[in-house]
Short mmCIF file of C-alpha atoms in Angstrom, two decimals:
data_model
loop_
_atom_site.label_atom_id
_atom_site.label_comp_id
_atom_site.label_asym_id
_atom_site.label_seq_id
_atom_site.Cartn_x
_atom_site.Cartn_y
_atom_site.Cartn_z
CA GLN A 271 41.02 114.49 132.38
CA GLN A 272 44.26 113.16 133.87
CA LYS A 273 45.23 114.31 137.37
CA HIS A 274 48.91 113.44 136.90
CA PRO A 275 49.92 113.99 133.25
CA PRO A 276 53.70 113.95 134.02
CA LEU A 277 53.26 110.51 135.60
CA LEU A 278 51.54 109.18 132.49
CA LEU A 279 54.07 110.75 130.12
CA GLY A 280 57.05 109.45 132.10
CA SER A 281 55.55 105.94 132.24
CA LEU A 282 55.01 105.92 128.48
CA PHE A 283 58.59 107.03 127.84
CA LEU A 284 59.81 104.35 130.23
CA VAL A 285 57.79 101.35 129.05
CA ILE A 286 57.13 101.69 125.31
CA PRO A 287 60.74 102.28 124.08
CA PHE A 288 61.96 99.53 126.40
CA LEU A 289 59.83 96.82 124.72
CA PRO A 290 62.07 96.37 121.61
CA ALA A 291 65.21 96.18 123.78
CA ALA A 292 63.56 93.58 126.05
CA ASN A 293 63.53 90.99 123.17
CA LEU A 294 59.89 90.18 123.98
CA VAL A 295 58.55 90.95 120.51
CA VAL A 296 61.61 90.63 118.25
CA THR A 297 65.25 89.81 118.90
CA VAL A 298 67.64 92.72 118.46
CA GLY A 299 71.38 92.98 118.90
CA PHE A 300 72.99 94.57 121.89
CA VAL A 301 74.07 97.59 119.81
CA VAL A 302 70.45 98.41 118.89
CA ALA A 303 69.28 97.66 122.42
CA GLU A 304 71.88 99.98 123.92
CA ARG A 305 70.77 102.86 121.68
CA LEU A 306 67.11 102.28 122.46
CA LEU A 307 67.71 102.32 126.20
CA TYR A 308 68.56 106.01 126.10
CA ILE A 309 64.88 106.86 125.53
CA PRO A 310 63.56 104.98 128.62
CA SER A 311 66.10 106.90 130.68
CA LEU A 312 64.24 110.07 129.68
CA GLY A 313 61.04 108.64 131.19
CA MET A 314 62.92 107.73 134.37
CA VAL A 315 64.19 111.31 134.74
CA LEU A 316 60.65 112.68 134.32
CA LEU A 317 59.32 110.35 137.01
CA LEU A 318 62.13 111.24 139.44
CA VAL A 319 61.62 114.97 139.00
CA TYR A 320 57.84 114.68 139.34
CA GLY A 321 58.22 112.51 142.48
CA ALA A 322 60.67 114.99 144.04
CA GLN A 323 58.20 117.80 143.34
CA LEU A 324 55.39 115.92 145.08
CA LEU A 325 57.56 115.14 148.12
CA TRP A 326 58.73 118.75 148.37
CA GLY A 327 55.16 120.03 148.39
CA THR A 328 53.78 117.37 150.75
CA PHE A 329 56.42 117.22 153.51
CA ILE A 330 56.96 120.90 154.17
CA ARG A 331 58.42 120.50 157.66
CA GLN A 332 60.87 117.78 156.57
CA ARG A 333 62.31 119.71 153.65
CA SER A 334 65.76 119.89 155.22
CA LEU A 335 65.78 116.10 155.64
CA LEU A 336 64.63 115.66 152.03
CA LEU A 337 67.36 118.03 150.86
CA CYS A 338 70.06 116.08 152.72
CA ALA A 339 68.73 112.78 151.37
CA GLY A 340 68.74 114.20 147.84
CA ILE A 341 72.34 115.41 148.19
CA VAL A 342 73.48 112.01 149.51
CA LEU A 343 71.68 110.23 146.66
CA LEU A 344 73.25 112.61 144.14
CA LEU A 345 76.75 111.96 145.53
CA VAL A 346 76.19 108.19 145.36
CA PHE A 347 75.15 108.39 141.71
CA CYS A 348 78.10 110.68 140.91
CA GLY A 349 80.49 108.16 142.43
CA ARG A 350 78.87 105.35 140.46
CA THR A 351 79.20 107.40 137.27
CA VAL A 352 82.91 108.00 137.90
CA ALA A 353 83.46 104.28 138.49
CA ARG A 354 81.59 103.40 135.32
CA ASN A 355 83.57 105.95 133.31
CA ARG A 356 86.72 104.01 134.19
CA ASP A 357 85.16 100.98 132.50
CA TRP A 358 84.61 103.08 129.37
CA ALA A 359 88.18 104.39 129.36
CA SER A 360 89.27 101.84 126.73
CA ARG A 361 88.00 98.91 124.74
CA GLN A 362 89.90 96.46 126.91
CA ALA A 363 88.57 97.94 130.17
CA LEU A 364 84.98 97.82 128.90
CA ILE A 365 85.19 94.17 127.82
CA ARG A 366 86.90 93.12 131.06
CA ALA A 367 84.17 94.86 133.06
CA GLY A 368 81.58 92.96 131.04
CA LEU A 369 83.34 89.65 131.66
CA LYS A 370 83.34 90.32 135.40
CA THR A 371 79.60 90.92 135.31
CA LEU A 372 78.69 88.17 132.82
CA PRO A 373 81.47 85.55 132.72
CA HIS A 374 79.20 83.05 130.94
CA ASN A 375 78.36 85.31 128.00
CA ALA A 376 79.77 83.89 124.75
CA LYS A 377 79.67 87.21 122.90
CA LEU A 378 81.79 88.89 125.55
CA HIS A 379 84.44 86.16 125.24
CA TYR A 380 84.25 86.54 121.46
CA ASN A 381 84.70 90.32 121.62
CA PHE A 382 87.59 89.99 124.06
CA ALA A 383 89.23 87.42 121.78
CA ASN A 384 88.91 89.88 118.88
CA PHE A 385 90.67 92.53 120.95
CA LEU A 386 93.45 90.11 121.91
CA ARG A 387 93.92 89.09 118.29
CA ASP A 388 94.15 92.73 117.19
CA THR A 389 96.82 93.39 119.82
CA GLY A 390 98.86 90.31 118.87
CA GLN A 391 98.04 88.15 121.92
CA LEU A 392 97.16 85.12 119.82
CA ASP A 393 97.37 82.44 122.51
CA LEU A 394 94.93 84.24 124.80
CA ALA A 395 92.70 85.02 121.83
CA THR A 396 92.54 81.32 120.95
CA LYS A 397 91.65 80.50 124.55
CA HIS A 398 88.71 82.94 124.61
CA TYR A 399 87.48 81.85 121.17
CA ARG A 400 87.36 78.28 122.44
CA GLU A 401 85.55 79.44 125.58
CA ALA A 402 82.98 81.23 123.43
CA LEU A 403 82.45 78.04 121.41
CA ARG A 404 82.11 76.02 124.60
CA LEU A 405 79.32 78.34 125.72
CA TRP A 406 77.80 78.60 122.24
CA PRO A 407 78.88 75.68 119.99
CA THR A 408 77.02 76.98 116.92
CA TYR A 409 78.62 80.44 117.00
CA ALA A 410 79.67 80.76 113.33
CA SER A 411 81.77 83.92 113.66
CA ALA A 412 83.77 82.40 116.52
CA HIS A 413 84.48 79.32 114.37
CA ASN A 414 85.61 81.55 111.51
CA ASN A 415 87.91 83.72 113.62
CA LEU A 416 89.35 80.73 115.44
CA GLY A 417 90.12 79.13 112.09
CA THR A 418 92.24 82.12 111.10
CA LEU A 419 94.48 81.50 114.14
CA MET A 420 95.06 77.81 113.47
CA SER A 421 98.53 76.89 112.22
CA GLY A 422 97.46 73.59 110.67
CA PRO A 423 95.34 73.66 107.49
CA GLU A 424 93.24 70.68 108.59
CA GLU A 425 92.08 72.29 111.83
CA ALA A 426 91.50 75.63 110.10
CA GLU A 427 89.44 73.90 107.41
CA SER A 428 87.29 72.17 110.03
CA HIS A 429 86.45 75.49 111.73
CA PHE A 430 85.64 77.21 108.43
CA LEU A 431 83.40 74.32 107.41
CA ALA A 432 81.67 74.52 110.80
CA ALA A 433 81.08 78.25 110.31
CA ILE A 434 79.54 77.58 106.88
CA ARG A 435 77.45 74.74 108.29
CA TYR A 436 75.97 76.90 111.05
CA SER A 437 75.73 80.03 108.86
CA PRO A 438 75.51 79.15 105.13
CA ASN A 439 75.70 82.82 104.10
CA HIS A 440 78.89 83.57 106.05
CA VAL A 441 80.97 85.39 103.41
CA ASN A 442 84.25 85.53 105.33
CA ALA A 443 84.17 81.80 106.05
CA HIS A 444 83.84 81.02 102.33
CA TYR A 445 86.70 83.38 101.51
CA ASN A 446 88.98 81.98 104.22
CA LEU A 447 88.23 78.41 103.17
CA GLY A 448 89.08 79.36 99.59
CA GLN A 449 92.43 80.65 100.80
CA VAL A 450 93.12 77.37 102.62
CA TYR A 451 92.31 75.37 99.50
CA ARG A 452 94.47 77.63 97.33
CA LYS A 453 97.50 77.21 99.61
CA ALA A 454 96.96 73.44 99.53
CA ASN A 455 96.90 73.51 95.67
CA ARG A 456 93.26 72.41 95.63
CA SER A 457 92.45 74.88 92.87
CA GLU A 458 89.02 73.57 91.87
CA GLU A 459 87.68 73.62 95.43
CA ALA A 460 89.21 77.05 96.02
CA ALA A 461 87.56 78.43 92.88
CA ARG A 462 84.23 76.95 93.91
CA MET A 463 84.38 78.57 97.35
CA LEU A 464 85.43 81.95 95.98
CA GLU A 465 82.72 81.90 93.33
CA ARG A 466 80.16 81.13 96.03
CA CYS A 467 81.61 83.99 98.06
CA VAL A 468 81.05 86.54 95.28
CA ARG A 469 77.54 85.19 94.74
CA LEU A 470 76.77 85.86 98.39
CA ASP A 471 78.29 89.34 98.28
CA ALA A 472 78.75 90.84 94.83
CA ALA A 473 80.85 93.70 96.24
CA TYR A 474 83.37 91.55 98.14
CA ILE A 475 86.58 92.82 96.52
CA PRO A 476 89.14 90.42 98.13
CA ALA A 477 87.32 87.41 96.68
CA TYR A 478 87.50 88.83 93.14
CA LEU A 479 91.21 89.56 93.49
CA LEU A 480 92.02 86.13 94.93
CA LEU A 481 89.97 84.44 92.22
CA ALA A 482 91.84 86.42 89.56
CA ARG A 483 95.20 85.32 90.99
CA LEU A 484 93.94 81.75 91.08
CA TYR A 485 92.93 81.86 87.40
CA GLU A 486 96.04 83.75 86.30
CA GLY A 487 98.30 80.72 86.10
CA GLN A 488 95.75 78.45 84.42
CA GLU A 489 95.63 77.88 80.69
CA GLY A 490 92.77 79.54 78.84
CA CYS A 491 91.67 81.64 81.83
CA ASP A 492 93.02 85.01 80.66
CA PRO A 493 89.56 86.32 79.66
CA ALA A 494 88.21 85.40 83.10
CA VAL A 495 91.11 87.19 84.81
CA GLY A 496 90.48 90.28 82.71
CA ARG A 497 86.77 90.27 83.52
CA LEU A 498 87.44 89.94 87.24
CA LEU A 499 90.02 92.74 87.36
CA ARG A 500 87.83 95.02 85.25
CA HIS A 501 84.91 94.32 87.55
CA VAL A 502 87.02 95.25 90.58
CA ALA A 503 88.07 98.48 88.86
CA HIS A 504 84.39 99.15 88.13
CA LEU A 505 83.36 98.52 91.74
CA GLN A 506 86.07 100.81 93.11
CA PRO A 507 86.91 103.31 90.36
CA ASN A 508 88.71 105.62 92.80
CA SER A 509 91.18 103.02 94.07
CA PRO A 510 94.62 103.54 92.47
CA ASP A 511 95.80 100.14 93.73
CA HIS A 512 93.10 98.25 91.84
CA LEU A 513 93.55 100.37 88.72
CA ALA A 514 97.30 99.74 88.81
CA GLU A 515 96.76 96.00 89.23
CA LEU A 516 94.53 95.91 86.15
CA ALA A 517 97.06 97.98 84.21
CA ALA A 518 99.92 95.68 85.24
CA TRP A 519 97.99 92.66 83.99
CA LEU A 520 97.28 94.41 80.68
CA HIS A 521 100.94 95.37 80.29
CA GLN A 522 101.98 91.73 80.76
CA LYS A 523 100.02 90.83 77.64
CA GLY A 524 102.61 92.76 75.62
CA THR A 525 100.47 93.79 72.65
CA TYR A 526 100.21 97.37 71.44
CA CYS A 527 96.51 97.66 72.28
CA HIS A 528 97.01 96.21 75.74
CA ASN A 529 99.84 98.68 76.39
CA LEU A 530 97.64 101.58 75.37
CA GLU A 531 94.89 100.42 77.69
CA ALA A 532 97.40 99.81 80.50
CA PHE A 533 98.72 103.35 80.15
CA PHE A 534 95.14 104.65 80.27
CA TYR A 535 94.52 102.95 83.62
CA TYR A 536 97.91 104.02 85.00
CA ASN A 537 97.12 107.59 84.00
CA LYS A 538 93.68 107.32 85.61
CA ALA A 539 95.26 106.10 88.85
CA LEU A 540 97.72 109.00 88.78
CA ARG A 541 94.89 111.49 88.38
CA ILE A 542 93.44 110.10 91.61
CA GLU A 543 96.77 109.94 93.46
CA PRO A 544 99.61 111.75 91.63
CA THR A 545 102.30 110.15 93.84
CA HIS A 546 101.08 106.55 93.54
CA MET A 547 104.40 104.73 93.16
CA GLU A 548 103.17 101.56 91.41
CA SER A 549 101.34 103.62 88.79
CA LEU A 550 104.34 105.89 88.20
CA LEU A 551 106.71 102.97 87.68
CA GLY A 552 104.18 101.04 85.62
CA ALA A 553 103.60 104.01 83.33
CA ALA A 554 107.38 104.33 82.91
CA ARG A 555 107.59 100.67 81.84
CA VAL A 556 104.82 101.17 79.28
CA LEU A 557 106.53 104.26 77.88
CA ARG A 558 109.85 102.41 77.67
CA ALA A 559 108.15 99.72 75.60
CA LYS A 560 106.90 102.46 73.27
CA GLY A 561 110.31 104.19 73.15
CA GLN A 562 109.11 107.50 74.61
CA TYR A 563 112.15 108.32 76.74
CA THR A 564 111.35 111.99 77.16
CA ARG A 565 108.08 111.21 78.91
CA ILE A 566 109.90 108.61 81.02
CA HIS A 567 112.22 111.35 82.24
CA HIS A 568 109.26 113.47 83.38
CA ILE A 569 107.70 110.51 85.17
CA MET A 570 110.96 109.65 86.93
CA GLN A 571 111.21 113.24 88.11
CA ARG A 572 107.81 112.76 89.75
CA VAL A 573 109.03 109.49 91.26
CA ASP A 574 112.10 111.23 92.64
CA SER A 575 110.12 114.12 94.16
CA SER A 576 107.58 111.70 95.61
CA ARG A 577 110.12 109.52 97.35
CA ARG A 578 111.92 112.57 98.72
CA ARG A 579 108.68 113.60 100.44
CA ASN A 580 108.15 110.18 101.94
CA ILE A 581 111.06 107.77 102.19
CA ASN A 582 108.67 104.94 103.04
CA HIS A 583 107.43 104.94 99.43
CA ILE A 584 110.75 103.64 98.14
CA ILE A 585 110.04 100.25 96.58
CA GLY A 586 112.10 97.69 94.73
CA ARG A 587 115.38 99.04 93.41
CA VAL A 588 114.35 102.72 93.33
CA LYS A 589 116.78 104.29 95.80
CA GLN A 590 118.39 107.60 96.44
CA ASP A 591 122.05 107.11 95.70
CA GLY A 592 124.06 107.96 98.76
CA ARG A 593 121.18 107.96 101.28
CA ASN A 594 122.16 104.58 102.70
CA HIS A 595 125.75 105.78 103.10
CA TYR A 596 124.69 108.80 105.16
CA GLU A 597 122.30 106.78 107.33
CA SER A 598 124.96 104.16 108.06
CA LEU A 599 127.31 106.71 109.61
CA SER A 600 127.61 106.36 113.37
CA PRO A 601 126.89 109.58 115.31
CA GLU A 602 130.06 109.01 117.37
CA THR A 603 132.29 109.21 114.28
CA VAL A 604 130.60 112.06 112.43
CA THR A 605 128.46 114.54 114.31
CA THR A 606 128.15 117.57 112.06
CA ARG A 607 127.03 118.20 108.52
CA GLU A 608 130.34 119.88 107.68
CA GLN A 609 132.27 116.77 108.74
CA ARG A 610 130.03 114.59 106.60
CA GLY A 611 130.94 116.75 103.62
CA LYS A 612 134.59 115.70 104.04
CA LEU A 613 133.89 111.97 104.11
CA CYS A 614 135.66 109.75 101.63
CA SER A 615 134.40 106.30 100.65
CA ASN A 616 136.54 103.27 99.85
CA SER A 617 133.76 101.43 98.03
CA ASN A 618 133.50 101.19 94.28
CA ASP A 619 129.72 101.48 94.56
CA GLU A 620 129.67 105.04 95.92
CA VAL A 621 130.04 106.87 92.59
CA GLN A 622 128.46 104.78 89.88
CA GLU A 623 128.93 105.49 86.20
CA VAL A 624 125.78 105.55 84.08
CA SER A 625 126.43 103.96 80.70
CA VAL A 626 123.64 105.58 78.72
CA SER A 627 124.24 106.81 75.21
CA ALA A 628 123.49 110.50 74.72
CA ALA A 629 122.16 109.66 71.29
CA VAL A 630 119.44 107.45 72.79
CA VAL A 631 118.41 109.86 75.52
CA PRO A 632 119.73 113.25 74.35
CA ASN A 633 117.73 115.33 76.78
CA MET A 634 119.06 113.42 79.78
CA ALA A 635 122.80 113.72 79.10
CA GLY A 636 123.21 117.12 80.68
CA HIS A 637 121.35 116.05 83.83
CA ARG A 638 123.45 112.91 84.08
CA GLU A 639 126.79 114.73 83.83
CA GLN A 640 125.61 117.41 86.24
CA ASP A 641 124.53 114.84 88.86
CA LEU A 642 127.83 112.97 88.52
CA ASN A 643 129.81 116.19 88.96
CA LYS A 644 127.81 117.05 92.09
CA SER A 645 128.46 113.58 93.43
CA ARG A 646 132.22 113.86 92.83
CA GLN A 647 132.37 117.32 94.39
CA THR A 648 130.86 116.14 97.65
CA ARG A 649 132.71 112.80 97.85
CA CYS A 650 136.20 111.51 97.16
CA GLY A 651 136.15 108.55 94.76
CA PRO A 652 138.23 105.43 95.38
CA THR A 653 140.85 106.50 92.80
CA ARG A 654 141.28 110.01 94.25
CA CYS A 655 142.69 109.13 97.64
CA GLY A 656 145.51 106.65 98.01
CA PRO A 657 145.95 104.47 101.08
CA THR A 658 148.69 106.77 102.39
CA ARG A 659 146.48 109.84 102.25
CA CYS A 660 143.13 108.45 103.39
CA GLY A 661 142.13 106.63 106.52
CA PRO A 662 139.45 103.95 106.57
CA THR A 663 136.58 106.44 106.92
CA ARG A 664 137.80 109.93 106.00
CA CYS A 665 140.37 111.72 103.85
CA GLU A 666 142.39 114.88 104.31
CA PRO A 667 140.56 118.13 103.48
CA THR A 668 143.34 119.30 101.15
CA ARG A 669 143.04 116.15 99.07
CA CYS A 670 139.27 116.45 98.80
CA GLU A 671 139.60 120.10 97.76
CA GLN A 672 141.98 119.05 94.99
CA THR A 673 139.45 116.46 93.87
CA ALA A 674 136.71 119.08 93.89
CA GLY A 675 138.90 121.34 91.74
CA SER A 676 139.43 118.60 89.17
CA ASN A 677 135.71 117.99 89.12
CA ARG A 678 135.09 121.68 88.47
CA SER A 679 137.34 121.47 85.43
CA ARG A 680 135.35 118.47 84.26
CA GLY A 681 132.17 120.43 84.80
CA ARG A 682 133.43 123.09 82.36
CA LYS A 683 134.15 120.38 79.79
CA SER A 684 130.66 118.95 80.14
CA SER A 685 129.04 122.30 79.24
CA SER A 686 128.82 121.09 75.64
CA LEU A 687 126.26 118.54 76.78
CA GLY A 688 124.06 121.16 78.39
CA ALA A 689 125.31 120.91 81.98
CA ARG A 690 125.45 124.09 84.04
CA PRO A 691 128.85 125.20 85.41
CA GLN A 692 129.55 123.93 88.88
CA THR A 693 130.19 126.07 91.95
CA ALA A 694 132.91 125.68 94.53
CA ALA A 695 132.79 122.64 96.76
CA ARG A 696 132.48 124.71 99.90
CA ASN A 697 129.26 126.36 98.60
CA ILE A 698 127.55 123.10 97.69
CA LYS A 699 124.95 121.77 100.08
CA VAL A 700 125.73 118.13 100.85
CA GLU A 701 122.69 116.12 99.79
CA PRO A 702 122.24 112.68 98.18
CA PRO A 703 122.30 113.05 94.36
CA SER A 704 119.19 112.15 92.46
CA LEU A 705 120.67 110.32 89.44
CA LEU A 706 117.30 110.03 87.73
CA VAL A 707 118.60 108.13 84.73
CA GLN A 708 120.35 105.53 86.85
CA ASN A 709 117.22 105.03 88.94
CA LEU A 710 115.23 104.67 85.75
CA LEU A 711 117.46 101.94 84.39
CA GLU A 712 117.63 100.08 87.70
CA THR A 713 113.87 100.26 88.20
CA LEU A 714 112.82 99.22 84.72
CA LYS A 715 115.09 96.17 84.48
#
C-alpha cells in the first residue's frame, strides 16, 4: 500500500509522457514534442499542489510566511507568462525569440527565412537560408527553398540537385528542377523530373499540369495531354479551374465530339461555381461554334451579372461599357451624380455601334436598341454637341436635353424590334450600359 499515491501519480505523469519528447527512444519533430509536453505539465502541477499541502500541514506556525512566499512565486510566474505571451503575439516575434535563445539552430533560421520570403524580404531570406545550410549542410528543404530565390538557373539547379541528393523523395525539389529545365528548353530532362515527381506523389496536381503543358506543343503527345488533364479532373472533381482547363483543351481540338465533351465539363464547372468566369466564356465559345445564339445570350447575361457583383472578375476584353469613363473622372471636376449625368464625351469610342444583323440574332435586337438608346440618353455623342456649344469635358444642359428628346423619338421607332419605350432623361438612373451583344462579340473574337 502506497503512503503517497499523489506523489507516485504525479511522477508517472511527469516522466512517462516526457520520454518520447526527449528523443531517447525515437526521434520526433518539435511539433510532436511540443504537444506531448503538455501532459508532463499535468504531473508537475500535481506534485506542486501535493507539496504545498504537505508544507501547509507541517509548518503550522509559519503559515503566514508560506503564504507570502506562495504569493511572490505566483507573481513571478505571472510576470514570466506575460513576457512569454509577447513572444507568441505573432509568427515573427516567436521566431525571433527562438533565435535569441538558440542562435545556432538551423531549423529556426530556416523557419525565419520562410517568414521573410512570405513577406517579400528576399535578401534577408536568402541570408538566413544560407546560415541554415552553414549549420546543417545536408538540409534538403533549405536547399530547395534557397533554389527558388536564385535568379540564375545554374545556381538554382545546383541547389535543387543538392536537395534531391540529400533527400531522394523530395517532391518539391523534383518539381522545381523540372520547371528550371522547362524554362531552359531542356524538355526531355524536364519531363523526366516531372514524371519522377508524380511517381513519388500520385496526387501532386501541379506536376500533372506542368507536364501537360510540356507535352502540349510536342507532336504526337495529344493523347498524353488528354490523359493528364483527365486525371487531374478525376483527382479534384470539385475544382472548376481544372475542369475548365480540360474543357478548353477539348474545345481546341475542334471536332463535334470534342465540343460536346468540352461543354459537358464547362457545365459541370458551372454547377460547382455558377459565376466561374472562364467556364462561362468557354461555354459561350462552344455554343457559338454550334450556332446556338439564344443560349449564348443567356450565358452572357450571367457573365454580366457576375461581373457587376465583383469587378475583379473582369477578364480579357469583357468590360462594362462606360465604367472606365466614370472612374477616370477627377473628383475635383465632377463631384455629384447629377453632374455626371450631364457629362458629354468628345471620343468616338463612348457610344459604339453594334453591327449585328437582327436576322442572325433576332432575340437580341430589341435589347441592343434599348441599350443604345439608354446610352444616348445619358450621354451626348460626338455629333450632338459642336465645338461652340460644348467645352472639353461637359456640354450645356439644354443641348443634352435636346439630344435626349431626339433619342426618345428614336426609341419610339425602335418599338418594332421589341424595345420598350424610353422614359425621360431626368428619370433615368445614370449607370454604365450593359451592351451584352457587344461584350459577346468582343469576348468571343
